[in-house]
Coordinates of C-alpha atoms and ligand atoms in Angstrom, one line a residue:
Chain A
M1 CA 92.4 82.6 107.0
N2 CA 90.0 81.3 109.6
D3 CA 89.9 77.6 108.3
A4 CA 91.8 75.1 109.7
S5 CA 92.5 73.1 106.5
P6 CA 94.3 74.8 103.6
P7 CA 92.0 76.3 101.0
A8 CA 92.0 74.3 97.5
P9 CA 94.5 75.8 95.2
L10 CA 92.8 77.7 92.4
D11 CA 92.0 76.4 88.9
I12 CA 94.3 79.2 87.3
A13 CA 93.8 78.3 83.9
A14 CA 90.1 78.2 84.5
L15 CA 89.9 81.2 86.2
R16 CA 92.1 83.3 83.2
E17 CA 89.2 82.1 81.1
E18 CA 86.9 84.1 82.7
F19 CA 89.2 87.3 82.0
P20 CA 89.0 88.1 78.3
I21 CA 91.4 90.9 78.1
L22 CA 94.2 88.0 79.2
R23 CA 93.9 86.8 75.7
Q24 CA 95.1 89.8 74.1
T25 CA 98.7 90.3 72.7
V26 CA 100.7 93.2 73.1
R27 CA 103.4 93.9 70.6
G28 CA 103.0 90.4 69.3
R29 CA 103.3 88.7 72.9
R30 CA 100.9 87.4 75.2
L31 CA 100.2 89.9 77.7
V32 CA 101.7 89.8 81.2
F33 CA 99.7 91.9 83.2
L34 CA 101.3 92.7 86.4
D35 CA 99.5 96.2 87.0
S36 CA 96.5 95.0 88.9
A37 CA 97.3 97.3 92.0
A38 CA 96.4 100.3 89.6
S39 CA 93.6 98.5 88.2
A40 CA 92.5 95.0 88.2
Q41 CA 91.1 93.5 84.7
K42 CA 87.5 92.8 84.6
P43 CA 86.0 89.2 84.5
R44 CA 83.0 88.5 82.2
V45 CA 80.3 88.2 85.1
V46 CA 81.2 92.0 85.6
I47 CA 81.1 92.7 81.8
A48 CA 78.0 90.8 81.3
A49 CA 76.2 92.2 84.1
M50 CA 76.8 95.7 82.9
V51 CA 75.7 94.9 79.6
Q52 CA 72.8 93.1 80.8
A53 CA 71.3 95.7 83.1
M54 CA 71.6 98.4 80.1
E55 CA 70.0 95.7 77.5
T56 CA 67.0 94.5 79.7
Q57 CA 66.2 96.7 82.7
Y58 CA 67.8 100.3 82.7
A59 CA 66.1 103.2 84.2
N60 CA 67.0 105.8 86.6
V61 CA 67.0 104.5 90.3
H62 CA 64.7 105.7 93.3
R63 CA 62.7 107.8 91.0
G64 CA 60.2 105.9 88.8
L65 CA 57.2 104.1 89.8
H66 CA 57.4 101.8 86.6
W67 CA 58.9 98.4 86.2
M68 CA 62.2 99.4 84.9
S69 CA 63.1 101.9 87.5
E70 CA 62.1 99.3 90.3
R71 CA 64.4 96.5 88.6
T72 CA 67.4 98.8 88.2
T73 CA 66.8 100.1 92.1
D74 CA 66.5 96.3 93.0
A75 CA 69.8 95.7 91.4
Y76 CA 71.5 99.1 92.5
E77 CA 70.5 98.3 96.0
G78 CA 71.3 94.5 95.6
T79 CA 75.2 95.8 95.5
R80 CA 74.5 97.5 98.6
D81 CA 73.7 94.5 100.4
A82 CA 76.5 92.7 98.9
V83 CA 78.9 95.4 99.9
A84 CA 77.7 95.1 103.4
R85 CA 78.1 91.1 103.7
L86 CA 81.5 91.4 101.9
I87 CA 82.8 93.7 104.8
N88 CA 80.6 92.5 107.6
A89 CA 78.9 95.8 108.1
P90 CA 76.1 95.7 110.6
D91 CA 73.8 97.9 108.8
R92 CA 73.3 98.1 104.9
H93 CA 72.4 102.0 105.3
E94 CA 76.0 102.5 106.2
I95 CA 77.2 101.7 103.0
V96 CA 77.4 104.8 100.8
F97 CA 78.2 104.5 97.0
T98 CA 81.1 107.2 95.8
R99 CA 83.1 107.3 92.5
N100 CA 85.9 105.8 94.2
S101 CA 88.1 105.7 97.2
T102 CA 89.3 109.2 96.6
E103 CA 85.8 110.6 96.8
A104 CA 85.2 108.3 99.6
I105 CA 88.1 109.9 101.8
N106 CA 87.2 113.5 100.5
L107 CA 83.8 113.0 101.8
V108 CA 85.0 112.2 105.2
A109 CA 87.4 114.8 105.1
H110 CA 84.9 117.2 104.5
S111 CA 81.6 116.4 106.2
Y112 CA 83.5 114.7 109.3
G113 CA 86.5 116.8 109.1
R114 CA 84.4 120.1 108.9
G115 CA 81.3 119.0 110.7
V116 CA 82.7 117.2 113.5
L117 CA 86.6 117.6 114.4
R118 CA 86.9 121.1 115.7
P119 CA 90.1 123.2 115.1
G120 CA 92.8 122.4 117.4
Q121 CA 92.0 118.7 117.0
A122 CA 94.4 116.5 114.9
V123 CA 94.6 113.8 112.4
V124 CA 97.2 111.2 111.8
V125 CA 98.2 109.5 108.7
S126 CA 101.2 107.6 108.2
E127 CA 103.8 107.9 105.6
M128 CA 103.1 105.3 103.5
E129 CA 99.5 106.7 102.3
H130 CA 98.7 107.2 98.7
H131 CA 98.3 111.1 97.9
S132 CA 94.3 110.3 98.1
N133 CA 94.7 109.7 101.8
L134 CA 97.0 112.6 102.3
V135 CA 96.0 115.7 100.2
P136 CA 91.9 115.8 101.5
W137 CA 93.8 116.2 105.0
Q138 CA 96.2 118.7 104.3
M139 CA 93.2 120.5 102.7
L140 CA 91.4 120.2 105.6
R141 CA 94.3 121.3 107.8
D142 CA 94.6 124.5 105.8
A143 CA 91.0 125.1 105.6
H144 CA 89.8 124.2 109.0
G145 CA 92.7 124.6 111.7
I146 CA 93.4 120.9 111.9
E147 CA 97.0 119.6 112.8
L148 CA 98.0 116.9 110.5
R149 CA 100.5 114.4 112.1
V150 CA 102.4 111.6 110.2
A151 CA 103.3 108.3 111.6
P152 CA 106.5 106.9 110.6
V153 CA 107.0 103.5 108.9
S154 CA 110.2 101.3 109.7
D155 CA 112.7 100.5 107.0
A156 CA 111.2 97.4 106.8
G157 CA 108.1 99.2 105.6
E158 CA 105.8 98.5 108.6
L159 CA 104.1 101.0 110.3
D160 CA 105.6 102.0 113.4
M161 CA 103.1 101.3 116.3
A162 CA 105.4 103.0 119.6
A163 CA 105.4 106.3 117.4
L164 CA 101.8 106.3 116.7
E165 CA 101.1 105.5 120.2
R166 CA 103.6 108.8 121.1
L167 CA 101.1 111.0 118.4
L168 CA 98.1 109.9 120.4
A169 CA 99.3 110.6 123.5
D170 CA 98.0 114.2 124.1
R171 CA 94.6 113.1 123.1
R172 CA 93.9 115.8 120.6
V173 CA 93.9 113.5 117.9
G174 CA 90.3 113.1 116.6
L175 CA 90.9 110.7 113.8
V176 CA 93.6 108.4 112.7
A177 CA 93.3 108.0 108.8
V178 CA 95.8 105.3 107.3
T179 CA 96.1 102.6 104.7
H180 CA 95.4 99.2 105.4
M181 CA 97.8 98.0 102.7
S182 CA 100.3 100.3 101.0
N183 CA 100.2 100.4 97.3
V184 CA 103.9 100.6 97.1
L185 CA 105.4 98.3 99.8
G186 CA 102.7 96.0 100.0
S187 CA 102.8 95.8 103.8
Y188 CA 99.6 95.5 105.6
T189 CA 98.9 97.5 108.7
P190 CA 97.9 96.1 111.6
A191 CA 94.1 97.4 111.5
Q192 CA 92.7 95.9 114.5
R193 CA 95.8 97.0 116.9
I194 CA 95.3 100.3 115.2
A195 CA 91.7 100.8 116.0
A196 CA 92.2 99.8 119.7
L197 CA 95.0 102.2 120.2
A198 CA 93.0 105.0 118.5
H199 CA 90.0 104.2 120.5
D200 CA 92.0 104.3 123.7
H201 CA 93.1 107.7 123.1
G202 CA 89.7 109.0 121.8
A203 CA 90.1 109.2 118.2
R204 CA 88.2 107.3 115.4
V205 CA 89.9 105.7 112.9
L206 CA 89.6 105.4 108.9
F207 CA 91.2 103.0 106.9
D208 CA 92.1 103.1 103.2
G209 CA 91.1 99.7 102.1
S210 CA 91.6 100.3 98.2
Q211 CA 94.6 97.8 98.5
A212 CA 93.9 95.6 101.2
I213 CA 90.4 94.5 100.4
V214 CA 91.5 93.1 97.2
H215 CA 93.7 90.4 98.6
R216 CA 92.5 89.4 102.0
R217 CA 88.8 89.4 103.7
V218 CA 87.8 92.3 105.6
D219 CA 85.6 92.4 108.6
V220 CA 85.3 95.9 109.5
Q221 CA 83.4 94.8 113.0
A222 CA 86.3 92.2 113.9
I223 CA 88.8 95.3 113.1
D224 CA 86.3 97.6 115.0
A225 CA 86.9 100.5 112.5
D226 CA 85.0 103.5 112.2
F227 CA 85.2 104.3 108.5
Y228 CA 86.5 102.0 105.9
V229 CA 86.7 102.9 102.0
F230 CA 87.8 101.1 98.8
T231 CA 87.4 101.6 95.0
G232 CA 85.3 99.2 92.6
H233 CA 88.0 99.1 89.8
K234 CA 90.8 97.5 91.9
L235 CA 88.6 94.8 93.1
Y236 CA 87.3 93.3 89.4
G237 CA 84.8 95.8 89.2
P238 CA 84.5 98.9 86.9
T239 CA 85.7 102.4 87.2
G240 CA 83.3 105.3 88.7
I241 CA 82.0 103.1 91.7
G242 CA 83.7 103.4 95.1
V243 CA 82.5 102.4 98.6
L244 CA 82.4 104.3 102.1
W245 CA 81.3 102.4 105.0
G246 CA 81.0 104.1 108.6
R247 CA 79.3 103.4 111.7
R248 CA 75.8 104.7 111.5
A249 CA 76.3 107.0 114.5
L250 CA 79.0 108.9 112.9
L251 CA 77.4 109.1 109.6
D252 CA 74.2 110.6 111.1
A253 CA 76.1 112.9 112.9
M254 CA 77.8 114.4 109.8
P255 CA 76.2 117.0 107.4
P256 CA 75.9 116.4 103.7
F257 CA 78.6 116.4 101.5
L258 CA 77.4 117.3 97.9
G259 CA 73.9 119.0 97.4
G260 CA 71.3 118.0 95.1
G261 CA 68.5 115.4 94.1
D262 CA 68.1 112.1 96.2
M263 CA 69.8 113.4 99.2
I264 CA 66.8 115.6 100.8
S265 CA 63.9 114.7 102.6
S266 CA 62.0 118.0 101.8
V267 CA 62.8 121.3 100.2
T268 CA 61.3 124.6 100.6
W269 CA 62.8 128.1 99.6
E270 CA 63.8 128.5 103.3
R271 CA 65.4 125.3 103.9
S272 CA 65.9 121.6 102.9
T273 CA 66.0 118.6 105.3
W274 CA 68.4 115.5 104.7
A275 CA 67.5 112.0 103.5
D276 CA 68.2 109.4 105.6
L277 CA 71.3 107.3 105.3
P278 CA 73.0 106.3 102.8
H279 CA 70.7 108.7 100.5
K280 CA 72.2 111.7 102.5
F281 CA 75.5 111.2 101.1
E282 CA 74.4 110.1 97.7
A283 CA 73.4 113.4 95.8
G284 CA 72.5 113.1 91.9
T285 CA 71.6 110.2 89.8
P286 CA 74.6 107.7 91.1
A287 CA 76.7 105.4 88.8
I288 CA 74.1 102.8 88.6
I289 CA 75.4 100.2 85.9
E290 CA 78.8 100.7 87.9
A291 CA 77.1 99.9 91.1
I292 CA 75.5 96.7 89.4
G293 CA 79.1 95.9 87.9
L294 CA 80.7 96.2 91.5
G295 CA 77.9 93.9 92.6
A296 CA 78.9 91.4 90.1
A297 CA 82.3 91.8 91.0
I298 CA 81.9 90.7 94.8
G299 CA 80.0 87.8 93.5
F300 CA 83.2 86.9 91.4
V301 CA 85.5 87.4 94.4
E302 CA 83.2 85.4 96.9
S303 CA 83.0 82.6 94.4
V304 CA 86.8 82.3 94.0
G305 CA 86.9 82.8 97.7
Y306 CA 89.1 85.1 100.0
D307 CA 91.1 82.0 101.5
A308 CA 92.2 80.5 97.9
I309 CA 93.1 84.3 96.6
A310 CA 95.2 85.1 99.8
A311 CA 97.0 81.5 99.6
H312 CA 97.5 82.1 95.9
E313 CA 99.0 85.7 96.2
A314 CA 100.9 84.7 99.3
A315 CA 102.7 82.2 97.2
L316 CA 103.4 84.4 94.4
T317 CA 104.5 87.2 96.3
E318 CA 107.0 84.7 98.0
H319 CA 108.0 83.5 95.0
A320 CA 108.4 87.0 93.2
L321 CA 110.7 88.2 96.3
A322 CA 112.6 84.8 96.1
R323 CA 113.3 85.5 92.2
L324 CA 113.9 89.3 92.4
S325 CA 115.9 89.2 95.4
V326 CA 118.9 87.3 93.4
I327 CA 119.2 89.4 90.7
E328 CA 122.2 91.4 91.2
G329 CA 121.4 95.0 91.7
V330 CA 117.9 94.6 92.2
H331 CA 116.6 95.9 95.4
V332 CA 112.8 95.6 96.6
L333 CA 111.5 98.3 99.0
G334 CA 110.0 97.1 102.3
R335 CA 110.2 93.9 104.0
A336 CA 107.1 93.6 105.9
Q337 CA 106.2 90.4 107.4
D338 CA 102.5 90.8 106.4
R339 CA 102.1 91.7 102.9
G340 CA 99.9 91.5 100.2
G341 CA 100.8 90.8 96.3
V342 CA 102.5 94.2 95.4
V343 CA 106.2 94.2 95.0
S344 CA 108.1 97.7 94.3
F345 CA 111.9 97.7 93.6
T346 CA 114.9 99.8 92.0
L347 CA 117.5 98.4 89.7
D348 CA 120.9 99.8 89.7
R349 CA 122.2 102.0 87.4
A350 CA 118.4 101.9 85.4
H351 CA 115.4 104.4 86.0
A352 CA 112.4 102.8 86.7
H353 CA 110.9 104.4 83.5
D354 CA 113.4 102.8 81.4
V355 CA 113.0 99.3 83.1
A356 CA 109.1 99.8 82.5
T357 CA 109.8 100.7 78.5
L358 CA 112.1 97.7 78.2
L359 CA 109.8 95.3 80.1
D360 CA 106.8 96.7 78.1
R361 CA 108.3 95.6 74.8
Q362 CA 108.3 92.1 76.1
G363 CA 104.5 92.6 76.7
I364 CA 105.1 93.0 80.4
A365 CA 103.1 95.5 82.1
V366 CA 104.2 97.4 85.2
R367 CA 103.8 100.3 86.9
A368 CA 106.9 102.9 87.3
G369 CA 107.2 105.9 88.7
Q370 CA 106.3 107.6 92.5
H371 CA 102.6 105.6 92.5
C372 CA 101.2 108.5 93.8
A373 CA 103.3 108.4 96.9
E374 CA 105.8 111.2 96.8
P375 CA 106.5 111.4 100.6
L376 CA 107.2 107.9 101.0
M377 CA 109.5 107.8 97.9
R378 CA 111.5 110.3 99.8
R379 CA 111.1 108.4 102.8
F380 CA 113.1 105.6 101.2
G381 CA 115.3 107.9 99.6
V382 CA 114.4 107.0 95.7
D383 CA 113.0 109.1 92.9
S384 CA 110.7 106.3 91.7
T385 CA 110.4 102.8 91.6
T386 CA 109.4 99.6 89.2
R387 CA 106.1 98.1 91.0
A388 CA 104.6 94.5 90.0
S389 CA 101.3 93.8 91.3
F390 CA 99.6 90.5 91.1
G391 CA 95.8 89.7 91.1
V392 CA 93.9 86.1 91.0
Y393 CA 94.8 85.6 87.7
T394 CA 98.5 86.2 87.9
T395 CA 100.7 83.2 87.5
G396 CA 104.0 81.9 88.4
D397 CA 105.1 81.6 85.1
E398 CA 104.4 85.4 84.5
I399 CA 106.6 86.1 87.4
D400 CA 109.1 84.1 86.1
Q401 CA 109.1 85.9 82.9
L402 CA 109.3 89.3 84.7
A403 CA 112.3 87.9 86.5
D404 CA 114.1 86.3 83.5
T405 CA 113.2 89.8 81.4
L406 CA 114.8 91.8 84.5
A407 CA 118.2 89.9 84.4
R408 CA 118.6 91.1 80.8
V409 CA 117.4 94.4 81.3
R410 CA 120.3 94.7 83.8
E411 CA 122.7 93.7 81.1
F412 CA 121.1 96.2 78.7
F413 CA 121.9 98.9 81.2
A414 CA 125.2 97.4 82.7
Chain B
M1 CA 116.3 90.6 73.4
F2 CA 115.8 94.3 72.9
E3 CA 117.1 94.8 69.3
D4 CA 113.8 96.4 68.7
L5 CA 114.7 99.2 71.3
R6 CA 118.0 100.4 70.1
D7 CA 116.2 103.0 68.3
L8 CA 115.3 104.6 71.4
Y9 CA 118.2 103.3 73.5
Q10 CA 121.1 104.4 70.9
E11 CA 124.6 104.0 72.3
V12 CA 124.9 107.7 72.5
I13 CA 121.8 107.9 75.0
L14 CA 123.0 105.0 77.0
D15 CA 126.6 107.0 77.1
H16 CA 125.4 110.2 78.1
G17 CA 122.4 109.0 80.2
R18 CA 125.1 107.3 82.3
R19 CA 128.1 109.7 82.4
P20 CA 126.7 113.0 81.5
R21 CA 129.3 115.3 80.8
H22 CA 127.4 118.7 82.0
G23 CA 125.6 117.1 84.9
A24 CA 126.6 119.5 87.6
R25 CA 125.6 122.9 89.0
L26 CA 127.8 125.5 87.5
A27 CA 129.7 127.2 90.2
A28 CA 128.8 130.8 88.9
F29 CA 125.6 131.2 86.6
D30 CA 123.3 133.9 85.5
A31 CA 120.1 132.1 85.2
T32 CA 118.6 128.7 86.4
A33 CA 115.1 127.1 86.3
K34 CA 113.5 124.1 87.3
G35 CA 111.5 121.7 85.4
D36 CA 109.4 119.1 86.8
N37 CA 107.0 116.3 85.7
P38 CA 104.9 115.4 88.4
M39 CA 103.5 112.6 86.6
C40 CA 106.5 110.6 86.9
G41 CA 109.0 112.4 89.4
D42 CA 111.3 113.5 86.7
R43 CA 113.1 116.7 87.9
V44 CA 115.8 119.1 86.6
Q45 CA 117.6 122.2 87.2
V46 CA 119.2 124.0 84.3
F47 CA 121.8 126.5 85.2
V48 CA 123.2 128.7 82.1
R49 CA 126.2 131.2 82.2
R50 CA 126.2 134.1 79.6
D51 CA 129.2 135.4 78.2
G52 CA 130.1 139.0 77.8
A53 CA 128.1 139.5 74.6
G54 CA 124.9 137.8 76.4
R55 CA 125.3 134.6 74.4
I56 CA 125.2 131.1 76.2
A57 CA 128.6 130.2 77.2
E58 CA 128.0 127.2 79.4
V59 CA 125.1 125.1 80.4
G60 CA 125.0 123.0 83.4
F61 CA 122.2 120.7 85.2
E62 CA 121.3 118.6 88.1
A63 CA 118.8 116.2 87.4
R64 CA 116.9 113.0 88.3
G65 CA 115.4 110.8 85.8
C66 CA 115.4 108.2 83.2
A67 CA 118.2 107.8 80.6
I68 CA 116.4 109.5 78.0
S69 CA 116.0 112.8 80.3
I70 CA 119.6 112.9 81.6
A71 CA 120.9 112.2 77.8
S72 CA 118.6 114.7 76.6
A73 CA 119.7 117.5 79.4
D74 CA 123.3 116.5 78.2
L75 CA 123.4 116.8 74.5
M76 CA 121.1 119.8 74.8
A77 CA 123.9 121.5 77.3
E78 CA 126.6 120.6 74.5
T79 CA 124.7 121.9 71.6
V80 CA 123.2 125.4 72.8
A81 CA 126.7 126.5 74.2
G82 CA 127.7 129.4 72.1
L83 CA 124.2 130.2 70.9
S84 CA 122.2 133.5 71.6
A85 CA 118.9 133.2 73.4
G86 CA 117.0 133.6 70.3
E87 CA 119.2 130.6 68.5
A88 CA 118.5 128.5 71.5
Q89 CA 114.8 128.8 71.1
A90 CA 114.6 128.2 67.5
L91 CA 116.8 125.1 68.2
A92 CA 114.2 124.1 71.1
A93 CA 111.4 124.4 68.7
R94 CA 113.2 122.3 66.1
F95 CA 114.0 119.7 68.7
R96 CA 110.4 119.4 69.9
D97 CA 109.2 118.9 66.6
M98 CA 111.7 116.3 65.9
A99 CA 110.7 114.4 69.2
R100 CA 107.1 114.2 68.3
S101 CA 107.4 113.5 64.6
G102 CA 110.7 111.6 64.5
E103 CA 111.8 113.8 61.5
G104 CA 112.6 116.7 59.5
A105 CA 114.4 119.6 61.6
G106 CA 117.1 120.5 59.5
D107 CA 120.8 119.1 58.8
D108 CA 122.7 121.3 60.4
A109 CA 125.4 120.3 63.1
A110 CA 123.4 120.7 66.3
I111 CA 120.4 118.8 65.1
E112 CA 122.1 116.0 64.1
R113 CA 124.0 115.9 67.3
L114 CA 120.6 115.6 69.0
R115 CA 119.1 113.1 66.4
P116 CA 119.5 110.0 68.4
L117 CA 116.9 111.4 70.5
A118 CA 114.2 111.5 67.5
G119 CA 113.5 107.8 68.5
V120 CA 111.1 108.9 71.2
H121 CA 108.8 109.8 69.1
E122 CA 107.5 106.1 68.9
F123 CA 107.1 106.3 72.8
P124 CA 104.5 108.9 73.5
S125 CA 104.6 108.5 77.1
R126 CA 108.4 109.0 76.7
V127 CA 108.4 112.1 74.6
K128 CA 108.3 114.6 77.6
C129 CA 111.3 113.0 79.0
A130 CA 113.4 114.2 76.3
T131 CA 111.8 117.9 76.3
L132 CA 111.7 118.8 79.9
P133 CA 115.2 119.8 80.0
W134 CA 114.4 121.9 77.1
H135 CA 111.6 123.5 78.7
A136 CA 113.7 124.3 81.8
L137 CA 116.3 125.9 79.4
L138 CA 113.7 128.1 77.8
A139 CA 112.3 129.2 81.2
A140 CA 115.8 130.1 82.3
L141 CA 116.3 132.2 79.3
D142 CA 113.2 133.8 79.9
G143 CA 113.9 134.4 83.5
K144 CA 110.8 132.5 84.6
G145 CA 112.4 130.1 87.4
E146 CA 110.0 127.1 86.6
A147 CA 108.7 125.0 83.7
S148 CA 106.4 122.0 83.5
S149 CA 106.7 119.4 80.8
E150 CA 103.4 120.3 79.1
Ligands
PLP1 C1 96.1 102.6 98.5 C2 95.3 103.4 97.5 N1 94.5 104.5 98.1 C3 93.8 105.1 97.3 C4 93.6 105.1 96.0 C5 92.9 106.1 95.0 O1 92.2 104.9 94.6 P1 91.1 105.9 93.2 O2 92.0 106.4 92.5 O3 90.2 104.8 92.7 O4 90.1 106.8 93.9 C6 94.9 104.0 95.4 C7 94.9 103.6 94.1 O5 95.0 104.5 93.3 C8 95.2 103.3 96.5 O6 96.5 102.4 95.8

């Protein structure tokens, strides 16, 4: 938050009106949706933008010389501008649309990993990566002779910066690929310091911003990142659309990921040449409607404002930690100083799945399991956790319901 | 508050889920297999000791998982003791049907003992919690070593 004055508090009641699904009842009770970190609900403006695009101006993009195609292309490319503005990218051509974060990371692992990194170099990930920022690097390691190094997290759930520095010391690391915010612990990582450290040791840096960008403003230039990825569906947008941002010089040096239509400049039997950025990395007909939906989602987030979102969610998280920590038998994973709206916990004598089933009976949706972060679970010595995660529409009242119900869950399994 | 969940979490299940009687590796065993549900992280390893006639003398297990999966493993260990491999397979098939449909499967003592688990059929995401130990048992009897929850 850059502003000196605190942001005006959100009008949550009005905001919730924008999310039609929140009026649904589950098992006869009002839905308490505490699973936004898995995928967020969609505001009316996103739904309307997608429907309107299909009803009034739909055609393929970059292909037709007709009115419909031009309008659709404008809308699709408009989202690229919106993303560039959202993350303060210096150049709109550096925004590549993908299906999701997973595909964006795989694109970098493939094109930068095999095209630029050399066997014998290393990639560093952290202990708190989602599998989607781990498995692509394991695949690169096995296929391309790249060493994979793992930076530990502390018991508090914070990235161990001293250990990261030691991993970088031999200057063999080509890329540091770490989360900007853990989907399990809620911890933010100090992106700017990580980037500076990586650059001091001759490495590039990729941030998995899937969670981070939902809760806070991201400025890729201020961070001094080299790559930044996020996924539309967690940012109140549709599924099927994600973003890779990369510095132009890096993207230019990388070979294409997928081959096909739209990504070429010329094709003969002998050879093809690649289209300019970003089209080089957008083979085939893209997720047009979803990109338009993402544009609307970004508009929504900007209209609410990151200062207000961050303040609201910080208050919710503090409230949740205060309420949960006084329930006997509840143990919250991680105590990071700098955290976003995600809280994972275990309950003595009750497995996370049993907890989730009981909560669900009261209309409370949480996630239970390993959260696609099995190595992190092992690091903290747990098989699974229950996770409550918050969005702009989450209320303190919902957190109270979670805490009150958890106290009863505890009695049930006592 | 959770009265409507008593069907799923019957006293027998809570009891065996909390204090399984067979929840340990056997000191000596003839067959073993692991079962794994990668979606949720449930994991079980089943150990089988056979008697001189080749029937199941004793089953033990090591597991991490929810109350349903632990209770299911424990009741399985209890009900398959004394059965031949073929009989255990037949009971497994009947149990699976009961877990999926909630009904039928006969009225012999073994299936009645397992009936408290029939409540899972109303919770599609939890059916595999109940069936995972059985998959592992069948894999052990087949000499396969690994089973998946599907
Ligand atoms: C931190 C993090 N990274 C990556 C992902 C993968 O996102 P997606 O499945 O949309 O590719 C997720 C969410 O599932 C996540 O929380």
